[in-house]
Short mmCIF file of C-alpha atoms in Angstrom, two decimals:
data_model
loop_
_atom_site.label_atom_id
_atom_site.label_comp_id
_atom_site.label_asym_id
_atom_site.label_seq_id
_atom_site.Cartn_x
_atom_site.Cartn_y
_atom_site.Cartn_z
CA UNK A 8 -0.03 0.28 -0.17
CA UNK A 9 1.16 3.56 -0.73
CA UNK A 10 1.60 6.23 1.85
CA UNK A 11 -0.56 9.09 2.11
CA UNK A 12 2.11 11.41 0.89
CA UNK A 13 2.50 8.99 -2.32
CA UNK A 14 -1.18 8.95 -2.75
CA UNK A 15 -1.23 12.67 -2.51
CA UNK A 16 1.72 13.04 -5.24
CA UNK A 17 -0.39 10.72 -7.63
CA UNK A 18 -3.87 12.31 -7.03
CA UNK A 19 -2.45 15.90 -7.49
CA UNK A 20 -0.74 14.78 -10.97
CA UNK A 21 -3.92 12.96 -12.11
CA UNK A 22 -6.08 16.31 -11.09
CA UNK A 23 -3.73 18.44 -12.62
CA UNK A 24 -3.96 16.12 -16.08
CA UNK A 25 -7.57 16.08 -15.82
CA UNK A 26 -7.91 19.82 -15.39
CA UNK A 27 -5.44 20.53 -18.24
CA UNK A 28 -7.78 18.35 -20.45
CA UNK A 29 -11.21 19.69 -19.16
CA UNK A 30 -12.05 16.46 -17.65
CA UNK A 31 -13.69 16.03 -14.17
CA UNK A 32 -12.92 12.90 -12.03
CA UNK A 33 -15.39 11.07 -9.89
CA UNK A 34 -14.53 7.40 -8.32
CA UNK A 35 -16.44 4.52 -6.94
CA UNK A 36 -14.90 2.83 -4.15
CA UNK A 37 -15.50 -0.38 -2.25
CA UNK A 38 -12.39 -1.91 -0.68
CA UNK A 39 -10.36 1.16 -0.49
CA UNK A 40 -13.21 2.51 1.78
CA UNK A 41 -12.73 5.93 0.88
CA UNK A 42 -9.01 6.50 0.56
CA UNK A 43 -9.15 7.55 -3.27
CA UNK A 44 -11.73 10.50 -2.28
CA UNK A 45 -9.44 11.40 0.82
CA UNK A 46 -6.33 11.64 -1.68
CA UNK A 47 -8.16 13.76 -4.12
CA UNK A 48 -9.75 16.22 -1.49
CA UNK A 49 -6.55 17.11 0.30
CA UNK A 50 -5.33 18.51 -2.89
CA UNK A 51 -5.50 22.37 -3.10
CA UNK A 52 -8.10 23.27 -5.71
CA UNK A 53 -9.46 19.76 -6.06
CA UNK A 54 -13.06 21.14 -6.23
CA UNK A 55 -12.15 22.41 -9.75
CA UNK A 56 -11.84 18.75 -11.05
CA UNK A 57 -12.91 16.53 -8.22
CA UNK A 58 -16.66 15.81 -8.64
CA UNK A 59 -17.07 13.22 -6.03
CA UNK A 60 -17.07 9.59 -4.96
CA UNK A 61 -19.35 6.91 -4.09
CA UNK A 62 -18.07 4.32 -1.50
CA UNK A 63 -20.24 1.18 -1.71
CA UNK A 64 -18.50 -1.23 0.56
CA UNK A 65 -21.78 -3.46 0.84
CA UNK A 66 -22.60 -5.65 -2.15
CA UNK A 67 -26.20 -4.43 -2.01
CA UNK A 68 -25.19 -0.76 -2.18
CA UNK A 69 -23.10 -1.48 -5.30
CA UNK A 70 -26.55 -2.47 -7.05
CA UNK A 71 -28.82 0.29 -5.58
CA UNK A 72 -26.23 3.40 -5.79
CA UNK A 73 -24.22 2.26 -8.66
CA UNK A 74 -26.57 -0.06 -10.92
CA UNK A 75 -24.08 -3.08 -10.69
CA UNK A 76 -26.04 -5.98 -11.90
CA UNK A 77 -27.32 -8.35 -9.09
CA UNK A 78 -26.71 -11.57 -11.20
CA UNK A 79 -23.26 -10.45 -12.01
CA UNK A 80 -22.60 -9.65 -8.14
CA UNK A 81 -24.00 -13.08 -7.17
CA UNK A 82 -22.12 -15.24 -9.71
CA UNK A 83 -18.75 -13.44 -9.85
CA UNK A 84 -18.59 -11.79 -6.18
CA UNK A 85 -17.85 -8.04 -5.72
CA UNK A 86 -13.96 -8.51 -6.77
CA UNK A 87 -14.54 -8.70 -10.36
CA UNK A 88 -13.54 -6.65 -13.52
CA UNK A 89 -16.98 -6.46 -14.80
CA UNK A 90 -18.22 -5.34 -11.35
CA UNK A 91 -15.55 -2.75 -11.27
CA UNK A 92 -16.58 -1.53 -14.70
CA UNK A 93 -20.29 -1.14 -13.69
CA UNK A 94 -19.31 0.58 -10.66
CA UNK A 95 -17.32 3.15 -12.56
CA UNK A 96 -20.14 3.66 -15.04
CA UNK A 97 -22.60 4.15 -12.07
CA UNK A 98 -20.07 6.76 -10.60
CA UNK A 99 -19.74 8.50 -13.63
CA UNK A 100 -23.57 8.92 -14.17
CA UNK A 101 -24.01 9.65 -10.44
CA UNK A 102 -21.39 12.63 -10.44
CA UNK A 103 -22.05 13.86 -13.97
#
């Protein structure tokens, strides 16, 4: 795991890059429990680029808040590439 300082450096670089491209950043988190959002919000000026985060640790919340297909959650479990993709799509829609 990276240190908070390292996360801050990565987050600052990502936010600067996104801002330069005219993009906004939103994240969906589960196992990280809000660490990504924390890394972004401590960057000065983050509000210009960081839209927000949804922390859906519970499997049911992945479905209700982020729109992850229940069947995929049931069949594959929460740690799965398709689940992650659907979580990202849900966060993009929610934070647009």
